[in-house]
Short mmCIF file of C-alpha atoms in Angstrom, two decimals:
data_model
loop_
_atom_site.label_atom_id
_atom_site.label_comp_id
_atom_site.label_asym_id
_atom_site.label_seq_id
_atom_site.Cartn_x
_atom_site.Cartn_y
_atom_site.Cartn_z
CA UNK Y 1 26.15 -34.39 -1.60
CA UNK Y 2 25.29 -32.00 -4.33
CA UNK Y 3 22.01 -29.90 -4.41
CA UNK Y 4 20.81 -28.76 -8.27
CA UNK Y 5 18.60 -26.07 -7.84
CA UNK Y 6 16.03 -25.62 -11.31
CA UNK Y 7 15.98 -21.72 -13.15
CA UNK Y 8 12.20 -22.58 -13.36
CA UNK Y 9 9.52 -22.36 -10.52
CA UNK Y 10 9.51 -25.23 -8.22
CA UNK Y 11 6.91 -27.82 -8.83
CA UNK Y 12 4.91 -28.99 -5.82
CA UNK Y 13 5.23 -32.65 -4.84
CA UNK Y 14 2.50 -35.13 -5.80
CA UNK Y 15 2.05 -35.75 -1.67
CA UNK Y 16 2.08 -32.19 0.67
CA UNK Y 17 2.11 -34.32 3.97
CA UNK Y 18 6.02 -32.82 4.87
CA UNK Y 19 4.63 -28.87 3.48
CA UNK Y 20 5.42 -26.75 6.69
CA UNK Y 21 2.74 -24.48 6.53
CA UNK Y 22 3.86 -21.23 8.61
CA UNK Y 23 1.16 -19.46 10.62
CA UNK Y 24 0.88 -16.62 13.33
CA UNK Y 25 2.04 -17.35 17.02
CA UNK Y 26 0.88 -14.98 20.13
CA UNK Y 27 3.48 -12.77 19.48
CA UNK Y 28 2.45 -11.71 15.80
CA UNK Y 29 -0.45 -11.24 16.36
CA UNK Y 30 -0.27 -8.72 19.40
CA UNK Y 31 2.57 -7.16 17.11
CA UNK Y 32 -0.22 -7.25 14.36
CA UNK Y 33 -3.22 -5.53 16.48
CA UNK Y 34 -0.34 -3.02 18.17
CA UNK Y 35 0.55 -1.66 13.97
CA UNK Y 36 -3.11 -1.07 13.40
CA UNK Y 37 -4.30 0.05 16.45
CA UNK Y 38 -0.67 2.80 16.87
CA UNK Y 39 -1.96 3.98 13.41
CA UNK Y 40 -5.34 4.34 13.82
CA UNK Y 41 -3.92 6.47 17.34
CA UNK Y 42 -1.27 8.59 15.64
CA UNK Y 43 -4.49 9.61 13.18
CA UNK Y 44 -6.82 10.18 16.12
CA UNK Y 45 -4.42 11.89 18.29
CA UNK Y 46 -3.94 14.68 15.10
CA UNK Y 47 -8.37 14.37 14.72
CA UNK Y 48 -8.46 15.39 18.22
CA UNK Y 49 -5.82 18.24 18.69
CA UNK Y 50 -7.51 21.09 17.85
CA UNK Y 51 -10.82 19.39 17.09
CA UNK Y 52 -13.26 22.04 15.41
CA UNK Y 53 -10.10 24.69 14.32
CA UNK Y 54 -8.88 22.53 11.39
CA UNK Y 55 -8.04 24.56 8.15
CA UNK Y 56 -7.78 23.44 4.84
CA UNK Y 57 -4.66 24.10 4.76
CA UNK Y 58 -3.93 22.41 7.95
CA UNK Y 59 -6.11 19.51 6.81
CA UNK Y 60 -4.37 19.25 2.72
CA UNK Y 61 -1.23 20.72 3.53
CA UNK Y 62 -0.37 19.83 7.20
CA UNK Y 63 0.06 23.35 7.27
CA UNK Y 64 3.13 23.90 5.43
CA UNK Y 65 5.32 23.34 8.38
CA UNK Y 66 6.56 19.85 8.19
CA UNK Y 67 10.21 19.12 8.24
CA UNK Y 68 12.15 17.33 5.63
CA UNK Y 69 12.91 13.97 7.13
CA UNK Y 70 9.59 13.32 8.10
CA UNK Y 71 8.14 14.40 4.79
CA UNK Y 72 11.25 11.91 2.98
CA UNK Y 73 9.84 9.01 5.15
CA UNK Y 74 6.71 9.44 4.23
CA UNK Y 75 7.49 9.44 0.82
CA UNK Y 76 9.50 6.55 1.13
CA UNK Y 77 6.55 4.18 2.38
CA UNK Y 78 4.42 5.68 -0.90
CA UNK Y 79 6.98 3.55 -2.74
CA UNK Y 80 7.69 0.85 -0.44
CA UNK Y 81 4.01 -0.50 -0.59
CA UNK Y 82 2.91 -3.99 -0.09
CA UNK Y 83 3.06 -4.58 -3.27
CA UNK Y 84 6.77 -3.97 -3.89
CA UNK Y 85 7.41 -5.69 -0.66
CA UNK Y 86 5.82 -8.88 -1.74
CA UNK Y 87 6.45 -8.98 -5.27
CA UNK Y 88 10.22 -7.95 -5.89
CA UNK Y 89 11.69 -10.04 -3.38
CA UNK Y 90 9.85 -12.66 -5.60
CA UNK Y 91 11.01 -10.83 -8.93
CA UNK Y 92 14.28 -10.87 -8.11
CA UNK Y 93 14.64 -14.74 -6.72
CA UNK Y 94 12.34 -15.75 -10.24
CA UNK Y 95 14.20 -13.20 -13.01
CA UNK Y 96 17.47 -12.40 -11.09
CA UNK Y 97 18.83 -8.69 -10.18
CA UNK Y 98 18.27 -7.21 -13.28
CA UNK Y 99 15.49 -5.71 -11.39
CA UNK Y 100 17.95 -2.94 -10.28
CA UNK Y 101 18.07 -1.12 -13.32
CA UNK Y 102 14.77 0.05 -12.31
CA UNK Y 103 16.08 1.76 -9.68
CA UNK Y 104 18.80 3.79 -12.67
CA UNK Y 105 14.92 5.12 -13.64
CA UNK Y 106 14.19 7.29 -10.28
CA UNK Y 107 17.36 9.33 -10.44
CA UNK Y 108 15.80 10.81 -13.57
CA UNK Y 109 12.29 10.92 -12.70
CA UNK Y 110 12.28 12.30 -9.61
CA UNK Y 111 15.13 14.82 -9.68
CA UNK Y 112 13.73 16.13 -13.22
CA UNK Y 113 9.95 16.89 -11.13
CA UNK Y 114 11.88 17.75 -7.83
CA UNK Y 115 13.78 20.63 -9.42
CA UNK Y 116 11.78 21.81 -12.40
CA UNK Y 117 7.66 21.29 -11.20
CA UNK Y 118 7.65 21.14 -7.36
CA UNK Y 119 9.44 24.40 -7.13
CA UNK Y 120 6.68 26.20 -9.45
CA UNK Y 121 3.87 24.35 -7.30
CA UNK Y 122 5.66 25.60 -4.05
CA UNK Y 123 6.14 28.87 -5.16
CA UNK Y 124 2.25 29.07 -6.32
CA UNK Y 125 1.51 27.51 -2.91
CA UNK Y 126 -1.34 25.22 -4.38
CA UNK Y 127 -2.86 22.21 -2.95
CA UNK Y 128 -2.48 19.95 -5.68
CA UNK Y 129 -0.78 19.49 -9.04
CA UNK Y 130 -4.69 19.67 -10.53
CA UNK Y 131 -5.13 23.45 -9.90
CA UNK Y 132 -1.85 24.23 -11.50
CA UNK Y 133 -3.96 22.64 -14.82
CA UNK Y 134 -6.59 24.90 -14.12
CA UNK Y 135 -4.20 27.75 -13.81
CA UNK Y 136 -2.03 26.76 -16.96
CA UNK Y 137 -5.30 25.39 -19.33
CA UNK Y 138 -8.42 25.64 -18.36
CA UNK Y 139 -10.94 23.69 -15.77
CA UNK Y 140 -11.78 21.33 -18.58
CA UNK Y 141 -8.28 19.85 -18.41
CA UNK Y 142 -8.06 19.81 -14.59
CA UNK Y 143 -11.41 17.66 -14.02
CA UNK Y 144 -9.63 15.11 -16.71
CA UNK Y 145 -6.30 15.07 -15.28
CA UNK Y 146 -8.47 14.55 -12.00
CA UNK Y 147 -10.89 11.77 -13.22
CA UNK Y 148 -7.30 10.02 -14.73
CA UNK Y 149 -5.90 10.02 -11.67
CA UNK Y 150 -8.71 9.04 -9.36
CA UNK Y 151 -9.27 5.75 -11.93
CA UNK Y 152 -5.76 4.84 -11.40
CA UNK Y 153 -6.01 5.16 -7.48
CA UNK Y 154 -8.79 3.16 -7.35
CA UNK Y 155 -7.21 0.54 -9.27
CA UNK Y 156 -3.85 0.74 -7.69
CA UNK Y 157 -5.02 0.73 -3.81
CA UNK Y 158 -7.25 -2.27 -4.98
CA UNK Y 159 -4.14 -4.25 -5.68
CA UNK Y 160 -2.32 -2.78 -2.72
CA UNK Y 161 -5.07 -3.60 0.01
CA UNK Y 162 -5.21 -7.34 -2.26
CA UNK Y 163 -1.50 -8.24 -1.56
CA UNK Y 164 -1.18 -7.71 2.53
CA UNK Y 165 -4.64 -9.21 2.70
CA UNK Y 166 -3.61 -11.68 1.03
CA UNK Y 167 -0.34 -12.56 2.73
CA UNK Y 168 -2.39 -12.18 5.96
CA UNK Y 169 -4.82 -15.04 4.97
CA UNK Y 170 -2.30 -17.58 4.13
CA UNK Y 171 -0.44 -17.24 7.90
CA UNK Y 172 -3.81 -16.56 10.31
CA UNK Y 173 -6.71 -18.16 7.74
CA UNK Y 174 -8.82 -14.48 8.69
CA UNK Y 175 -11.29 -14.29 5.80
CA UNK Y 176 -9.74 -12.65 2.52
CA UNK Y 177 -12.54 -9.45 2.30
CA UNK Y 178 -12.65 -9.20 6.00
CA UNK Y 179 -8.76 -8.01 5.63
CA UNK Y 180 -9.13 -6.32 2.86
CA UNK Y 181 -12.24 -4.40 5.00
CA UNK Y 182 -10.85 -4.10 8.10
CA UNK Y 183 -7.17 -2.38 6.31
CA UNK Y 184 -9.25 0.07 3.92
CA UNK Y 185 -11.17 1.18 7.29
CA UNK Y 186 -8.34 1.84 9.63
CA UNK Y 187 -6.39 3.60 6.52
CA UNK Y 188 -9.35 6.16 5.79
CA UNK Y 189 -10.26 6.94 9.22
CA UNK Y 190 -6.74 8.33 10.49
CA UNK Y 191 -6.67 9.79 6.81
CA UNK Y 192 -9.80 11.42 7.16
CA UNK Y 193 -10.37 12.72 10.70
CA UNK Y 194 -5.99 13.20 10.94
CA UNK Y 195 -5.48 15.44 7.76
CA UNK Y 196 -2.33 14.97 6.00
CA UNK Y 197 -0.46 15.64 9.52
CA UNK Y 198 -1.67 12.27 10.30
CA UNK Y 199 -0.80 10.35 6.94
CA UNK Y 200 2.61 12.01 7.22
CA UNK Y 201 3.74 10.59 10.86
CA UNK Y 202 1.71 7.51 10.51
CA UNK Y 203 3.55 6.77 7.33
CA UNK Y 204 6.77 7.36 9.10
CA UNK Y 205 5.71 4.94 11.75
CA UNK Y 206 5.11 2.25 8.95
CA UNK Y 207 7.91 2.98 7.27
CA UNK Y 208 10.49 2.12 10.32
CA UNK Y 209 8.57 -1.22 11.02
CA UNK Y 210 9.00 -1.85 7.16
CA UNK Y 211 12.92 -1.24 7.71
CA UNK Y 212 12.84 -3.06 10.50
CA UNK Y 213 11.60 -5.77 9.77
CA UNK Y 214 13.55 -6.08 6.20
CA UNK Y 215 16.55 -5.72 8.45
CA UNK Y 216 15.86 -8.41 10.34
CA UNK Y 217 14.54 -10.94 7.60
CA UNK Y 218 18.35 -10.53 5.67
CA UNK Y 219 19.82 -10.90 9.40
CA UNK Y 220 17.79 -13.97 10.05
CA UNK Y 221 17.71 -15.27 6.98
CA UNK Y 222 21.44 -15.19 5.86
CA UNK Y 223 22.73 -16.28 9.08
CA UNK Y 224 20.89 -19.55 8.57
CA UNK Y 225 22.53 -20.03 5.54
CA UNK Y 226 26.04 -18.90 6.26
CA UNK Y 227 26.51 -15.68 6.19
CA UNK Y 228 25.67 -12.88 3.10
CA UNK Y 229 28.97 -14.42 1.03
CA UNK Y 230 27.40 -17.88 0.91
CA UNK Y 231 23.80 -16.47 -0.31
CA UNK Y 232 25.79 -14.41 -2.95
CA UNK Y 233 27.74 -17.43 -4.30
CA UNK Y 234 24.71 -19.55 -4.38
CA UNK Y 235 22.59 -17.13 -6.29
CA UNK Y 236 25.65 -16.39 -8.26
CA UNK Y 237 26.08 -20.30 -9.40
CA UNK Y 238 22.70 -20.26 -10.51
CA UNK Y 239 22.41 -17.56 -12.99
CA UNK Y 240 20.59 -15.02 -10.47
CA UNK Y 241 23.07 -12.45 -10.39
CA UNK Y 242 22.92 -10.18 -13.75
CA UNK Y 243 23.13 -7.01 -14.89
CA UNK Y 244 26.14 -6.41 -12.07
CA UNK Y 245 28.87 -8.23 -12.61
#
């Protein structure tokens, strides 16, 4: 029996009576409630230790006495939004791995800022990148570097609350803005009442389950196809493997 597979994006059948339609059993959803509810703790539990002594800098900076790897992780989830989980897995199986090359882009654009600007920030111990403008030009150019930035975050966390709300309405049917509500509110109360502290450790929290559960989707999913060597020849055979080999 031989199986042709199309380059282009599957068409749906005229009838959807056979579409499997995936949705949430008992267990997702208490592992579901558990990832809010741990994160909305791990930024309460940083609200409430020391409640009324919070600093600025404690508050901005988590007092400048975080370690590396916890500061890396955090980092790390910055990148690994929903956004890039949902959409490159999708890239890739649509355009092929070309999509690596983007990857060639970070070694220069984050070692370049990591050893020329963060030092000088450090060094200055400032809060943000904005009073260095200030410092450098004048206030006019920090309140525009600061307006430019603020329009893009709104834009960008629009899109990033979008996607997992989204994804969470096809497999449990909740209502689209109710996710979108509900995700926003847990994500500025830890932020707000936690400090960066909070952000920092809740992001490495998120950032294992991420892992995780990436870890156990190529597990899963190649073992029900026959192993890694069988999904490489397959995607090899039809023209999804480029810019490799």
């Amino acid at each position: 029996m031989s199986v042709v597979v199309s380059t282009s994006a599957p068409l749906l059948p005229a009838s959807d009576t056979n579409t499997v339609t995936s949705t949430f059993s008992l267990v997702d959803y208490v592992v579901f409630v558990l990832l809010l509810v741990l994160s909305l703790a791990i930024g309460l539990y940083h609200a409430f230790r020391g409640w009324g002594r919070h600093t600025v800098g404690q508050l901005l900076m988590a007092d400048r006495k975080m370690s590396c790897l916890p500061v890396a992780l955090s980092l790390l989830a910055t990148f690994q939004s929903a956004v890039a989980i949902l959409g490159v897995p999708s890239e890739i199986y649509r355009f092929g791995t070309q999509y690596w090359f983007l990857g060639c882009c970070y070694f220069l654009g984050l070692l370049i800022p990591a050893h020329v600007f963060i030092p000088v920030f450090y060094r200055l111990h400032l809060t943000s990148a904005y009073e260095y403008l200030e410092l450098r030009f004048n206030k006019a150019v920090r309140v525009c570097g600061t307006l430019t930035f603020i329009f893009q975050m709104v834009i960008y966390m629009g899109v990033v609350l979008y996607a997992p709300s989204l994804a969470l309405n096809a497999v449990t049917g909740f209502d689209l803005w109710l996710s979108v509500l509900t995700l926003g509110i847990v994500c500025t109360v830890y932020t707000a009442l936690g400090g960066l502290k909070a952000v920092i450790w809740t992001d490495v929290f998120q950032t294992l389950v991420m892992f995780l559960g990436q870890l156990v989707v190529i597990i899963v999913g190649s073992a029900k196809v026959g192993g890694l060597r069988h999904v490489w020849e397959v995607a090899s055979q039809h023209g999804r493997i480029s810019g490799i080999v």
